[in-house]
PDB file of C-alpha atoms and ligand atoms in Angstrom:
ATOM      1  CA  MET A   1      14.038 -13.323  10.940  1.00  0.00           C
ATOM      2  CA  PRO A   2      12.456  -9.771  11.286  1.00  0.00           C
ATOM      3  CA  ASP A   3      12.833  -8.217  14.594  1.00  0.00           C
ATOM      4  CA  THR A   4       9.589  -8.172  16.284  1.00  0.00           C
ATOM      5  CA  SER A   5      10.680  -5.619  18.984  1.00  0.00           C
ATOM      6  CA  ILE A   6      10.704  -2.908  15.854  1.00  0.00           C
ATOM      7  CA  PRO A   7       7.267  -1.236  15.880  1.00  0.00           C
ATOM      8  CA  VAL A   8       5.262  -1.173  12.922  1.00  0.00           C
ATOM      9  CA  ILE A   9       1.923   1.229  11.943  1.00  0.00           C
ATOM     10  CA  ALA A  10      -0.347  -0.702   9.689  1.00  0.00           C
ATOM     11  CA  ILE A  11      -2.135   1.598   7.635  1.00  0.00           C
ATOM     12  CA  ASP A  12      -4.699  -0.283   5.815  1.00  0.00           C
ATOM     13  CA  GLY A  13      -7.949   0.585   3.796  1.00  0.00           C
ATOM     14  CA  PRO A  14      -9.320   0.943   0.244  1.00  0.00           C
ATOM     15  CA  SER A  15      -7.930   2.108  -2.900  1.00  0.00           C
ATOM     16  CA  GLY A  16      -8.250   6.239  -2.880  1.00  0.00           C
ATOM     17  CA  SER A  17      -8.584   6.820   0.368  1.00  0.00           C
ATOM     18  CA  GLY A  18      -5.518   8.649   0.592  1.00  0.00           C
ATOM     19  CA  LYS A  19      -3.585   5.735   2.630  1.00  0.00           C
ATOM     20  CA  GLY A  20      -0.525   5.703  -0.020  1.00  0.00           C
ATOM     21  CA  THR A  21      -0.027   9.575   0.633  1.00  0.00           C
ATOM     22  CA  ILE A  22      -0.459   9.671   3.914  1.00  0.00           C
ATOM     23  CA  SER A  23       1.621   6.586   4.828  1.00  0.00           C
ATOM     24  CA  GLN A  24       4.635   7.958   3.237  1.00  0.00           C
ATOM     25  CA  ILE A  25       4.546  11.339   5.099  1.00  0.00           C
ATOM     26  CA  VAL A  26       3.929   9.586   8.380  1.00  0.00           C
ATOM     27  CA  ALA A  27       7.344   7.376   7.458  1.00  0.00           C
ATOM     28  CA  GLN A  28       8.795  10.421   6.472  1.00  0.00           C
ATOM     29  CA  GLU A  29       8.153  12.414   9.726  1.00  0.00           C
ATOM     30  CA  LEU A  30       9.029   9.665  11.973  1.00  0.00           C
ATOM     31  CA  GLY A  31      11.756   8.616  10.025  1.00  0.00           C
ATOM     32  CA  TRP A  32      10.740   5.338   9.417  1.00  0.00           C
ATOM     33  CA  ASN A  33      11.009   2.731   6.681  1.00  0.00           C
ATOM     34  CA  PHE A  34       8.057   2.631   4.377  1.00  0.00           C
ATOM     35  CA  LEU A  35       6.336  -0.545   3.065  1.00  0.00           C
ATOM     36  CA  ASP A  36       3.811   0.388  -0.008  1.00  0.00           C
ATOM     37  CA  SER A  37       2.459  -3.559  -0.013  1.00  0.00           C
ATOM     38  CA  GLY A  38       0.309  -2.552  -3.309  1.00  0.00           C
ATOM     39  CA  ALA A  39       3.109  -2.316  -5.553  1.00  0.00           C
ATOM     40  CA  LEU A  40       4.494  -5.809  -4.704  1.00  0.00           C
ATOM     41  CA  TYR A  41       0.891  -7.239  -6.096  1.00  0.00           C
ATOM     42  CA  ARG A  42       1.533  -4.511  -8.873  1.00  0.00           C
ATOM     43  CA  LEU A  43       5.113  -5.672  -9.470  1.00  0.00           C
ATOM     44  CA  VAL A  44       3.925  -9.299  -9.760  1.00  0.00           C
ATOM     45  CA  ALA A  45       1.027  -8.465 -12.610  1.00  0.00           C
ATOM     46  CA  LEU A  46       3.530  -6.494 -14.369  1.00  0.00           C
ATOM     47  CA  ALA A  47       6.107  -9.407 -14.499  1.00  0.00           C
ATOM     48  CA  ALA A  48       3.242 -11.737 -15.408  1.00  0.00           C
ATOM     49  CA  GLN A  49       2.202  -9.332 -18.291  1.00  0.00           C
ATOM     50  CA  GLN A  50       6.067  -8.878 -19.346  1.00  0.00           C
ATOM     51  CA  GLN A  51       6.462 -12.572 -19.470  1.00  0.00           C
ATOM     52  CA  ARG A  52       3.258 -13.799 -20.916  1.00  0.00           C
ATOM     53  CA  VAL A  53       2.192 -15.659 -17.816  1.00  0.00           C
ATOM     54  CA  SER A  54      -1.785 -15.806 -17.503  1.00  0.00           C
ATOM     55  CA  LEU A  55      -3.385 -14.021 -14.545  1.00  0.00           C
ATOM     56  CA  ASP A  56      -5.384 -17.660 -13.728  1.00  0.00           C
ATOM     57  CA  ASN A  57      -1.908 -19.697 -13.702  1.00  0.00           C
ATOM     58  CA  GLU A  58      -1.640 -19.536  -9.828  1.00  0.00           C
ATOM     59  CA  ALA A  59       1.343 -21.637  -9.247  1.00  0.00           C
ATOM     60  CA  THR A  60       3.767 -19.652 -11.639  1.00  0.00           C
ATOM     61  CA  LEU A  61       2.340 -16.224 -10.552  1.00  0.00           C
ATOM     62  CA  ALA A  62       3.575 -17.496  -6.830  1.00  0.00           C
ATOM     63  CA  ARG A  63       6.888 -18.281  -8.727  1.00  0.00           C
ATOM     64  CA  LEU A  64       7.246 -14.926 -10.219  1.00  0.00           C
ATOM     65  CA  ALA A  65       6.177 -13.316  -6.930  1.00  0.00           C
ATOM     66  CA  LEU A  66       8.913 -15.380  -4.984  1.00  0.00           C
ATOM     67  CA  HIS A  67      11.684 -14.322  -7.024  1.00  0.00           C
ATOM     68  CA  LEU A  68      10.662 -10.777  -8.196  1.00  0.00           C
ATOM     69  CA  ASN A  69      14.131  -8.690  -8.971  1.00  0.00           C
ATOM     70  CA  ALA A  70      12.579  -5.766  -7.690  1.00  0.00           C
ATOM     71  CA  HIS A  71      13.825  -2.608  -6.014  1.00  0.00           C
ATOM     72  CA  PHE A  72      12.757   0.223  -4.176  1.00  0.00           C
ATOM     73  CA  ILE A  73      14.733   3.578  -3.951  1.00  0.00           C
ATOM     74  CA  SER A  74      13.516   5.847  -1.489  1.00  0.00           C
ATOM     75  CA  ASN A  75      13.411   9.896  -2.748  1.00  0.00           C
ATOM     76  CA  ALA A  76      12.340  10.573   0.652  1.00  0.00           C
ATOM     77  CA  HIS A  77      15.168  13.365   0.857  1.00  0.00           C
ATOM     78  CA  LEU A  78      13.328  14.981  -2.093  1.00  0.00           C
ATOM     79  CA  LYS A  79      10.213  15.850  -0.121  1.00  0.00           C
ATOM     80  CA  THR A  80       9.050  19.259   0.234  1.00  0.00           C
ATOM     81  CA  GLU A  81       6.684  19.837   3.478  1.00  0.00           C
ATOM     82  CA  LEU A  82       3.701  17.328   3.957  1.00  0.00           C
ATOM     83  CA  THR A  83       4.207  15.857   0.457  1.00  0.00           C
ATOM     84  CA  GLY A  84       4.699  12.075  -0.034  1.00  0.00           C
ATOM     85  CA  VAL A  85       7.645  10.856  -2.096  1.00  0.00           C
ATOM     86  CA  GLU A  86       7.046   8.292  -4.298  1.00  0.00           C
ATOM     87  CA  ALA A  87       9.927   5.618  -4.514  1.00  0.00           C
ATOM     88  CA  THR A  88      11.595   4.887  -7.673  1.00  0.00           C
ATOM     89  CA  VAL A  89      10.627   1.228  -8.291  1.00  0.00           C
ATOM     90  CA  THR A  90      12.850  -0.694 -10.656  1.00  0.00           C
ATOM     91  CA  LEU A  91      11.841  -4.366 -11.977  1.00  0.00           C
ATOM     92  CA  ASP A  92      14.800  -6.674 -13.325  1.00  0.00           C
ATOM     93  CA  ASP A  93      16.667  -3.286 -13.509  1.00  0.00           C
ATOM     94  CA  ARG A  94      14.058  -1.246 -15.275  1.00  0.00           C
ATOM     95  CA  ASP A  95      12.436   1.903 -13.750  1.00  0.00           C
ATOM     96  CA  VAL A  96       8.651   0.851 -13.929  1.00  0.00           C
ATOM     97  CA  THR A  97       7.232   3.560 -11.427  1.00  0.00           C
ATOM     98  CA  ARG A  98       4.845   5.127 -13.823  1.00  0.00           C
ATOM     99  CA  GLU A  99       3.711   1.761 -15.258  1.00  0.00           C
ATOM    100  CA  LEU A 100       2.905   0.410 -11.853  1.00  0.00           C
ATOM    101  CA  ARG A 101       0.468   3.342 -11.707  1.00  0.00           C
ATOM    102  CA  SER A 102      -1.528   2.576 -14.651  1.00  0.00           C
ATOM    103  CA  GLN A 103      -5.241   1.594 -14.229  1.00  0.00           C
ATOM    104  CA  GLU A 104      -4.523  -1.554 -16.450  1.00  0.00           C
ATOM    105  CA  CYS A 105      -1.613  -2.848 -13.625  1.00  0.00           C
ATOM    106  CA  ALA A 106      -3.734  -1.839 -10.983  1.00  0.00           C
ATOM    107  CA  GLU A 107      -6.730  -4.391 -12.567  1.00  0.00           C
ATOM    108  CA  ALA A 108      -4.247  -7.169 -12.923  1.00  0.00           C
ATOM    109  CA  ALA A 109      -2.804  -6.279  -9.393  1.00  0.00           C
ATOM    110  CA  SER A 110      -6.324  -6.638  -7.977  1.00  0.00           C
ATOM    111  CA  ARG A 111      -6.659 -10.219  -9.712  1.00  0.00           C
ATOM    112  CA  VAL A 112      -3.249 -11.763  -8.665  1.00  0.00           C
ATOM    113  CA  ALA A 113      -3.675 -10.134  -5.110  1.00  0.00           C
ATOM    114  CA  ALA A 114      -6.889 -12.690  -4.943  1.00  0.00           C
ATOM    115  CA  LEU A 115      -4.788 -15.814  -5.202  1.00  0.00           C
ATOM    116  CA  PRO A 116      -3.404 -17.349  -2.000  1.00  0.00           C
ATOM    117  CA  GLU A 117      -0.292 -18.781  -3.119  1.00  0.00           C
ATOM    118  CA  VAL A 118       1.015 -15.604  -4.502  1.00  0.00           C
ATOM    119  CA  ARG A 119      -0.085 -14.002  -1.228  1.00  0.00           C
ATOM    120  CA  VAL A 120       1.572 -16.328   0.757  1.00  0.00           C
ATOM    121  CA  ALA A 121       5.004 -15.923  -1.395  1.00  0.00           C
ATOM    122  CA  LEU A 122       4.885 -12.192  -0.574  1.00  0.00           C
ATOM    123  CA  LEU A 123       4.918 -12.479   2.776  1.00  0.00           C
ATOM    124  CA  ASP A 124       8.682 -12.865   3.983  1.00  0.00           C
ATOM    125  CA  ARG A 125       9.516 -10.101   1.344  1.00  0.00           C
ATOM    126  CA  GLN A 126       7.045  -7.645   3.271  1.00  0.00           C
ATOM    127  CA  ARG A 127       8.421  -8.546   6.824  1.00  0.00           C
ATOM    128  CA  ALA A 128      11.877  -8.084   5.605  1.00  0.00           C
ATOM    129  CA  PHE A 129      10.860  -4.013   5.461  1.00  0.00           C
ATOM    130  CA  ARG A 130      10.915  -4.135   9.320  1.00  0.00           C
ATOM    131  CA  VAL A 131      13.935  -2.763   9.942  1.00  0.00           C
ATOM    132  CA  ALA A 132      14.746  -0.181  12.682  1.00  0.00           C
ATOM    133  CA  PRO A 133      13.837   2.331  13.846  1.00  0.00           C
ATOM    134  CA  GLY A 134      10.171   1.361  12.442  1.00  0.00           C
ATOM    135  CA  LEU A 135       7.933   0.776   9.504  1.00  0.00           C
ATOM    136  CA  VAL A 136       4.852   2.260   8.425  1.00  0.00           C
ATOM    137  CA  ALA A 137       3.007  -0.450   6.435  1.00  0.00           C
ATOM    138  CA  ASP A 138       0.602   0.570   3.744  1.00  0.00           C
ATOM    139  CA  GLY A 139      -1.803  -2.240   2.322  1.00  0.00           C
ATOM    140  CA  ARG A 140      -4.833  -4.333   2.898  1.00  0.00           C
ATOM    141  CA  ASP A 141      -4.070  -7.056   5.229  1.00  0.00           C
ATOM    142  CA  MET A 142      -1.298  -4.970   6.986  1.00  0.00           C
ATOM    143  CA  GLY A 143      -3.111  -5.038  10.484  1.00  0.00           C
ATOM    144  CA  SER A 144      -4.943  -8.413  10.101  1.00  0.00           C
ATOM    145  CA  VAL A 145      -2.375 -10.819   8.459  1.00  0.00           C
ATOM    146  CA  VAL A 146       1.364  -9.400   7.557  1.00  0.00           C
ATOM    147  CA  PHE A 147       1.994  -7.182  10.930  1.00  0.00           C
ATOM    148  CA  ALA A 148      -0.792  -8.721  12.817  1.00  0.00           C
ATOM    149  CA  ASP A 149       1.263  -7.587  16.309  1.00  0.00           C
ATOM    150  CA  ALA A 150       1.555  -3.966  14.876  1.00  0.00           C
ATOM    151  CA  ALA A 151       1.855  -1.742  17.684  1.00  0.00           C
ATOM    152  CA  LEU A 152      -0.844   0.854  16.011  1.00  0.00           C
ATOM    153  CA  LYS A 153      -3.577  -0.196  13.365  1.00  0.00           C
ATOM    154  CA  ILE A 154      -5.388   2.223  11.381  1.00  0.00           C
ATOM    155  CA  PHE A 155      -8.125   1.646   9.009  1.00  0.00           C
ATOM    156  CA  LEU A 156      -8.408   4.492   6.589  1.00  0.00           C
ATOM    157  CA  THR A 157     -11.454   4.903   4.696  1.00  0.00           C
ATOM    158  CA  ALA A 158     -13.293   7.681   2.213  1.00  0.00           C
ATOM    159  CA  SER A 159     -16.837   7.691   0.249  1.00  0.00           C
ATOM    160  CA  VAL A 160     -16.341   6.046  -3.081  1.00  0.00           C
ATOM    161  CA  GLU A 161     -17.022   9.631  -4.604  1.00  0.00           C
ATOM    162  CA  GLU A 162     -14.517  11.371  -2.950  1.00  0.00           C
ATOM    163  CA  ARG A 163     -11.819   8.354  -3.596  1.00  0.00           C
ATOM    164  CA  ALA A 164     -12.694   8.519  -7.221  1.00  0.00           C
ATOM    165  CA  PHE A 165     -12.213  12.465  -7.528  1.00  0.00           C
ATOM    166  CA  ARG A 166      -8.641  12.175  -5.543  1.00  0.00           C
ATOM    167  CA  ARG A 167      -7.574   9.349  -7.818  1.00  0.00           C
ATOM    168  CA  HIS A 168      -8.681  11.477 -11.152  1.00  0.00           C
ATOM    169  CA  LYS A 169      -6.693  14.245  -9.743  1.00  0.00           C
ATOM    170  CA  GLN A 170      -3.545  11.937  -8.895  1.00  0.00           C
ATOM    171  CA  LEU A 171      -3.807  10.910 -12.594  1.00  0.00           C
ATOM    172  CA  ILE A 172      -4.443  13.932 -14.365  1.00  0.00           C
ATOM    173  CA  GLY A 173      -1.184  15.248 -12.563  1.00  0.00           C
ATOM    174  CA  LYS A 174       0.834  12.241 -13.752  1.00  0.00           C
ATOM    175  CA  GLY A 175      -0.525  12.986 -17.399  1.00  0.00           C
ATOM    176  CA  MET A 176      -2.852  10.376 -17.647  1.00  0.00           C
ATOM    177  CA  ASN A 177      -6.586  10.817 -18.690  1.00  0.00           C
ATOM    178  CA  VAL A 178      -9.540   9.323 -17.233  1.00  0.00           C
ATOM    179  CA  ASN A 179     -12.910  10.217 -16.184  1.00  0.00           C
ATOM    180  CA  ILE A 180     -14.525  10.158 -12.906  1.00  0.00           C
ATOM    181  CA  PRO A 181     -17.376   7.906 -13.433  1.00  0.00           C
ATOM    182  CA  LEU A 182     -15.114   5.162 -14.819  1.00  0.00           C
ATOM    183  CA  LEU A 183     -12.836   5.506 -11.923  1.00  0.00           C
ATOM    184  CA  GLU A 184     -15.763   5.381  -9.528  1.00  0.00           C
ATOM    185  CA  GLN A 185     -16.973   2.192 -11.162  1.00  0.00           C
ATOM    186  CA  GLU A 186     -13.228   0.640 -11.305  1.00  0.00           C
ATOM    187  CA  LEU A 187     -13.266   1.594  -7.764  1.00  0.00           C
ATOM    188  CA  ALA A 188     -16.201  -0.336  -6.495  1.00  0.00           C
ATOM    189  CA  GLY A 189     -15.267  -3.152  -8.558  1.00  0.00           C
ATOM    190  CA  ARG A 190     -11.516  -3.602  -7.237  1.00  0.00           C
ATOM    191  CA  ASP A 191     -13.440  -2.796  -3.587  1.00  0.00           C
ATOM    192  CA  ALA A 192     -16.016  -5.614  -3.946  1.00  0.00           C
ATOM    193  CA  ARG A 193     -12.980  -8.123  -5.368  1.00  0.00           C
ATOM    194  CA  ASP A 194     -10.497  -6.866  -2.236  1.00  0.00           C
ATOM    195  CA  CYS A 195     -13.278  -7.282   0.052  1.00  0.00           C
ATOM    196  CA  GLY A 196     -15.031 -10.318  -1.000  1.00  0.00           C
ATOM    197  CA  ARG A 197     -11.897 -12.557  -1.382  1.00  0.00           C
ATOM    198  CA  SER A 198     -11.603 -15.649   0.756  1.00  0.00           C
ATOM    199  CA  ILE A 199      -8.004 -15.082   1.765  1.00  0.00           C
ATOM    200  CA  ALA A 200      -7.169 -11.701   3.588  1.00  0.00           C
ATOM    201  CA  PRO A 201      -9.912  -9.924   2.416  1.00  0.00           C
ATOM    202  CA  LEU A 202     -10.075  -6.029   3.297  1.00  0.00           C
ATOM    203  CA  LYS A 203     -11.252  -5.681   6.718  1.00  0.00           C
ATOM    204  CA  ALA A 204     -10.719  -3.373   9.941  1.00  0.00           C
ATOM    205  CA  VAL A 205      -9.776  -5.720  12.592  1.00  0.00           C
ATOM    206  CA  PRO A 206     -11.339  -4.681  15.795  1.00  0.00           C
ATOM    207  CA  ASP A 207      -8.339  -3.376  17.314  1.00  0.00           C
ATOM    208  CA  ALA A 208      -7.987  -1.034  14.128  1.00  0.00           C
ATOM    209  CA  VAL A 209      -8.597   2.772  14.695  1.00  0.00           C
ATOM    210  CA  LEU A 210     -11.137   3.687  12.048  1.00  0.00           C
ATOM    211  CA  ILE A 211     -10.248   7.337  10.295  1.00  0.00           C
ATOM    212  CA  ASP A 212     -13.071   8.499   7.673  1.00  0.00           C
ATOM    213  CA  SER A 213     -10.842  10.731   5.564  1.00  0.00           C
ATOM    214  CA  SER A 214     -13.566  12.068   3.223  1.00  0.00           C
ATOM    215  CA  ASN A 215     -13.898  15.548   4.793  1.00  0.00           C
ATOM    216  CA  LEU A 216      -9.995  15.678   6.646  1.00  0.00           C
ATOM    217  CA  SER A 217      -7.200  17.196   4.755  1.00  0.00           C
ATOM    218  CA  ILE A 218      -3.766  15.204   4.454  1.00  0.00           C
ATOM    219  CA  LYS A 219      -2.272  17.155   6.785  1.00  0.00           C
ATOM    220  CA  GLU A 220      -5.284  16.700   9.426  1.00  0.00           C
ATOM    221  CA  VAL A 221      -5.321  12.773   8.738  1.00  0.00           C
ATOM    222  CA  VAL A 222      -0.951  12.722   9.328  1.00  0.00           C
ATOM    223  CA  GLN A 223      -1.490  14.509  12.502  1.00  0.00           C
ATOM    224  CA  ASP A 224      -4.288  12.088  13.996  1.00  0.00           C
ATOM    225  CA  ILE A 225      -2.036   8.965  13.151  1.00  0.00           C
ATOM    226  CA  LEU A 226       1.170  10.810  14.754  1.00  0.00           C
ATOM    227  CA  SER A 227      -0.665  12.134  18.049  1.00  0.00           C
ATOM    228  CA  LEU A 228      -2.332   8.382  18.057  1.00  0.00           C
ATOM    229  CA  TRP A 229       1.239   7.290  17.876  1.00  0.00           C
ATOM    230  CA  GLN A 230       2.302   9.605  20.558  1.00  0.00           C
ATOM    231  CA  ASN A 231      -0.357   7.603  22.985  1.00  0.00           C
ATOM    232  CA  THR A 232       0.600   4.055  22.202  1.00  0.00           C
ATOM    233  CA  PRO A 233       1.454   2.216  24.812  1.00  0.00           C
ATOM    234  CA  PHE A 234       4.455   0.757  22.837  1.00  0.00           C
ATOM    235  CA  LYS A 235       6.017   3.983  22.252  1.00  0.00           C
ATOM    236  CA  SER A 236       5.700   4.714  26.397  1.00  0.00           C
ATOM    237  CA  GLN A 237       7.665   1.012  26.780  1.00  0.00           C
ATOM    238  CA  THR A 238      10.492   1.913  24.291  1.00  0.00           C
ATOM    239  CA  LEU A 239      10.765   5.127  26.138  1.00  0.00           C
ATOM    240  CA  THR A 240      11.116   3.902  29.330  1.00  0.00           C
TER     241      THR A 240
HETATM  242  O1   DC B 301      -2.745   0.137  -3.007  1.00  0.00           O
HETATM  243  P1   DC B 301      -2.697  -0.753  -4.272  1.00  0.00           P
HETATM  244  O2   DC B 301      -3.690   0.190  -5.170  1.00  0.00           O
HETATM  245  O3   DC B 301      -1.355  -0.198  -4.790  1.00  0.00           O
HETATM  246  O4   DC B 301      -2.907  -2.459  -4.632  1.00  0.00           O
HETATM  247  C1   DC B 301      -2.787  -2.954  -5.821  1.00  0.00           C
HETATM  248  C2   DC B 301      -3.730  -4.260  -5.338  1.00  0.00           C
HETATM  249  O5   DC B 301      -3.289  -5.134  -4.481  1.00  0.00           O
HETATM  250  C3   DC B 301      -5.306  -3.729  -5.123  1.00  0.00           C
HETATM  251  O6   DC B 301      -6.369  -4.111  -5.558  1.00  0.00           O
HETATM  252  C4   DC B 301      -5.309  -4.351  -3.183  1.00  0.00           C
HETATM  253  C5   DC B 301      -4.130  -5.279  -3.490  1.00  0.00           C
HETATM  254  N1   DC B 301      -3.560  -5.448  -2.283  1.00  0.00           N
HETATM  255  C6   DC B 301      -3.802  -6.493  -1.488  1.00  0.00           C
HETATM  256  O7   DC B 301      -4.417  -7.270  -1.913  1.00  0.00           O
HETATM  257  N2   DC B 301      -3.256  -6.461  -0.195  1.00  0.00           N
HETATM  258  C7   DC B 301      -2.432  -5.505   0.063  1.00  0.00           C
HETATM  259  N3   DC B 301      -1.629  -5.699   1.660  1.00  0.00           N
HETATM  260  C8   DC B 301      -2.057  -4.554  -0.749  1.00  0.00           C
HETATM  261  C9   DC B 301      -2.522  -4.591  -2.156  1.00  0.00           C
END
């Protein structure tokens, strides 16, 4: 059983809001663990593709999710100032870090993430990341479902145009070639699926702090979150 006295900062929001990078940096700044929950859905999609399991076969996909042989190897020691450093991810002992980031994998992940049995199968694995001294959890339902008792909940958004622009820059940097209008279309489609599904839809819970990062730098958002954390009651309790 994960220890619920261990603090969690839940950071939810749509694709491309900067959540991933920002959550990684916040975790590094605090010296906490980091959960990239989207990577788990991407891993299920990749495992399904490798084992030729149809994305409609919910029961088999849930079994795959439950028994994923996946590992996250932190590269936080490689960080330079205010840069998030992605973990290396392995699936069945093979490095799949790059494959996980492809548009094809993102699309398939969005489909498997809409399946209730898959979401339930991934709950314990996500909660196992709650290890001292704390956890920064990045996803869509961190504050609403997986860590509903999180000490601090952030809902990070940005306009679809800004998100497409950022994703374009990120993919180009990784040597992948895509155009902005297509990215906008794909982001809007994934938003609609992530927000419209019946189970754990992407939504800001009432106790989340809303941050629109459209006109903010990564550094500004990180600073906002760190100062919100400095002022959360949970933090004061642990200090007294
Ligand atoms: O954050 P990401 O792009 O890596 O997420 C991949 C897909 O998984 C995306 O369509 C949303 C979904 N997802 C989810 O439903 N719940 C989460 N906690 C994390 C991601």
